[in-house]
Short mmCIF file of C-alpha atoms in Angstrom, two decimals:
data_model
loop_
_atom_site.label_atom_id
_atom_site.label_comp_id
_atom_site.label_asym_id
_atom_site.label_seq_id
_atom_site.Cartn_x
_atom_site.Cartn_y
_atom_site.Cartn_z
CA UNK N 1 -2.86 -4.79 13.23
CA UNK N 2 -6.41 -5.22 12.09
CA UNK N 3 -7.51 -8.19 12.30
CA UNK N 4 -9.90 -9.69 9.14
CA UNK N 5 -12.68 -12.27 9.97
CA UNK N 6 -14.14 -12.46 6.36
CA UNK N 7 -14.26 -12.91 2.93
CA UNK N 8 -15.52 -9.30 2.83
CA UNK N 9 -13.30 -7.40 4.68
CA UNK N 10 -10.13 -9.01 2.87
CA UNK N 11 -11.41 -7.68 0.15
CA UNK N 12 -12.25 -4.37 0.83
CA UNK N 13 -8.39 -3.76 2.33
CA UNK N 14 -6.85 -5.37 -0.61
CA UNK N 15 -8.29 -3.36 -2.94
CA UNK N 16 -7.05 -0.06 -1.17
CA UNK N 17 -4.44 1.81 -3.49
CA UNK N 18 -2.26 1.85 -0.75
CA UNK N 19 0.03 -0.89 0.07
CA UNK N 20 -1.73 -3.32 2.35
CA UNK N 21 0.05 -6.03 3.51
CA UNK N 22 -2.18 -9.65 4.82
CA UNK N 23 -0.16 -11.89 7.55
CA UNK N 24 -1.85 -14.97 7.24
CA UNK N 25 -2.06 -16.60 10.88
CA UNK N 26 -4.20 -18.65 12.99
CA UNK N 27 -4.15 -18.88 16.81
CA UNK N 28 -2.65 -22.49 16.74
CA UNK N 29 0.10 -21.48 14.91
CA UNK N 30 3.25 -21.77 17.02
CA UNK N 31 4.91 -20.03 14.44
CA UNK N 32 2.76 -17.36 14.41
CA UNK N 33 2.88 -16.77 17.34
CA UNK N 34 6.40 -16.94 17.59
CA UNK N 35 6.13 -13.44 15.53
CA UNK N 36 3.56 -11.63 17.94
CA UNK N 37 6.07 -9.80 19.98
CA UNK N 38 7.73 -8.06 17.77
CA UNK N 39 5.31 -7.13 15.14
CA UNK N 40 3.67 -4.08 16.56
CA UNK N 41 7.17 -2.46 16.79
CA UNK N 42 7.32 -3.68 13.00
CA UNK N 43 3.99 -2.41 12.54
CA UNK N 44 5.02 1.12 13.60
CA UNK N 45 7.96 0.78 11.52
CA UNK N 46 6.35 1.01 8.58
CA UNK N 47 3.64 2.66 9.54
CA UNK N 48 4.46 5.68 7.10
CA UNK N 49 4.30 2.96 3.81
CA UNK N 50 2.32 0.20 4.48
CA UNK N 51 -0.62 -0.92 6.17
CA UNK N 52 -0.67 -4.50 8.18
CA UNK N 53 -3.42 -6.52 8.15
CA UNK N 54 -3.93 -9.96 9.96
CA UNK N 55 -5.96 -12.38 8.10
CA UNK N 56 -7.87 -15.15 10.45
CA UNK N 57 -7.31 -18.14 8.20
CA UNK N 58 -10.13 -19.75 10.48
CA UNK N 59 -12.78 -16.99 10.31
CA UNK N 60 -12.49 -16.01 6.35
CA UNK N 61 -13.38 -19.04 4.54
CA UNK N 62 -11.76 -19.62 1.63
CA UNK N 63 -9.73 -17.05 1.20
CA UNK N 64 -6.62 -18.91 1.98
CA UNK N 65 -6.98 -21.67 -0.64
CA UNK N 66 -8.19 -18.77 -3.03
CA UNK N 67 -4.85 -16.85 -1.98
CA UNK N 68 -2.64 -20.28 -2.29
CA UNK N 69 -1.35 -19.62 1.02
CA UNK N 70 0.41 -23.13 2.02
CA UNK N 71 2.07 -22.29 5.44
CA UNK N 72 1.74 -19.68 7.59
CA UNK N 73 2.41 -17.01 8.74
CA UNK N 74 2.39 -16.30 5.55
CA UNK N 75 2.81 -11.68 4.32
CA UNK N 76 1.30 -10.77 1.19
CA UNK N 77 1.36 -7.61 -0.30
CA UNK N 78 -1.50 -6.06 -2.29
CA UNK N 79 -2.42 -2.88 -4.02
CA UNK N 80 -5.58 -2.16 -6.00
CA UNK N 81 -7.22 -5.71 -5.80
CA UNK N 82 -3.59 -6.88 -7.30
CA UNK N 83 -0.67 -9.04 -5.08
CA UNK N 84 2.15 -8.03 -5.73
CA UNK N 85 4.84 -10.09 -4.33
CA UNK N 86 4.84 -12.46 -1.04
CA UNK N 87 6.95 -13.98 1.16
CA UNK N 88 4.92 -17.61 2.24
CA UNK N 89 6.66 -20.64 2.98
CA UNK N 90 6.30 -23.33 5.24
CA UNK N 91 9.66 -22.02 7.96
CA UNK N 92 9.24 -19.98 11.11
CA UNK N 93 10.09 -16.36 10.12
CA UNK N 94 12.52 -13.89 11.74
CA UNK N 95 11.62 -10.12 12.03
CA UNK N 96 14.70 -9.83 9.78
CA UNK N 97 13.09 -11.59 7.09
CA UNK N 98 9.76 -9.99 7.64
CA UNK N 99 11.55 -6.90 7.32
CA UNK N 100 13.58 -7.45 4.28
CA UNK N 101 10.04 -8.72 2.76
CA UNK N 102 8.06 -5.04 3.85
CA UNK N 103 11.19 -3.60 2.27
CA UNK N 104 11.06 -5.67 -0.80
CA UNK N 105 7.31 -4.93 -0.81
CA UNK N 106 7.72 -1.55 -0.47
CA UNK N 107 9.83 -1.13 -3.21
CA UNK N 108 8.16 -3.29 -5.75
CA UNK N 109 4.78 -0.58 -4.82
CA UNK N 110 6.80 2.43 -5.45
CA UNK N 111 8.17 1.18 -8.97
CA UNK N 112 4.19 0.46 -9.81
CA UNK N 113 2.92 3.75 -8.25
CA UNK N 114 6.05 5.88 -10.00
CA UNK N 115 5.49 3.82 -13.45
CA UNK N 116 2.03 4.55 -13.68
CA UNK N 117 2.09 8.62 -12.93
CA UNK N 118 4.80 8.90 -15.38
#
């Protein structure tokens, strides 16, 4: 995953017209951690659909607050400058969840891509 330090960079991915997804963590996170092993094999996953980004909530300022991200890790998924749906909550997160979010995410980008060439 790429990892964002600033205000800029977040930015610049979300407003990719592909679907970019931001994993709000810090390294004191437990629970955060508790996701690092599996995520590059989730990562390659979705490879084909998606791109992962990890967001330093540390390093980018205010871009938490700005995002209303209360817990992490928190995924949200962006497109064009736009979220468009999340999964952030305050509970430790199993790669099932995280993977019925990309999915959900995934879907919810198609439907906007398909809607808008039509």
């Amino acid at each position: 995953m790429q990892l964002i330090n600033s205000k800029e960079d977040f930015t610049a991915v979300t407003h990719s017209s592909q679907l970019t997804v931001a994993v709000f963590k810090a390294d004191w996170c437990g629970d955060c951690r508790y996701i690092d092993p599996f995520m590059p094999e989730v990562e390659s996953q979705y490879a084909d659909r998606l791109t992962l980004v990890e967001v330093d909530v540390e390093a980018t300022g205010d871009v938490s607050q700005e995002q209303n991200i209360l817990g992490i890790p928190s995924f949200v998924a962006y497109a064009n400058g736009k979220e468009l749906v999340r999964f952030v909550n305050k509970a430790r997160k199993s790669r099932e969840e995280i993977e019925q979010f990309l999915d959900r995410a995934v879907a919810v980008y198609q439907t906007l891509t398909t809607s808008t060439v039509e």
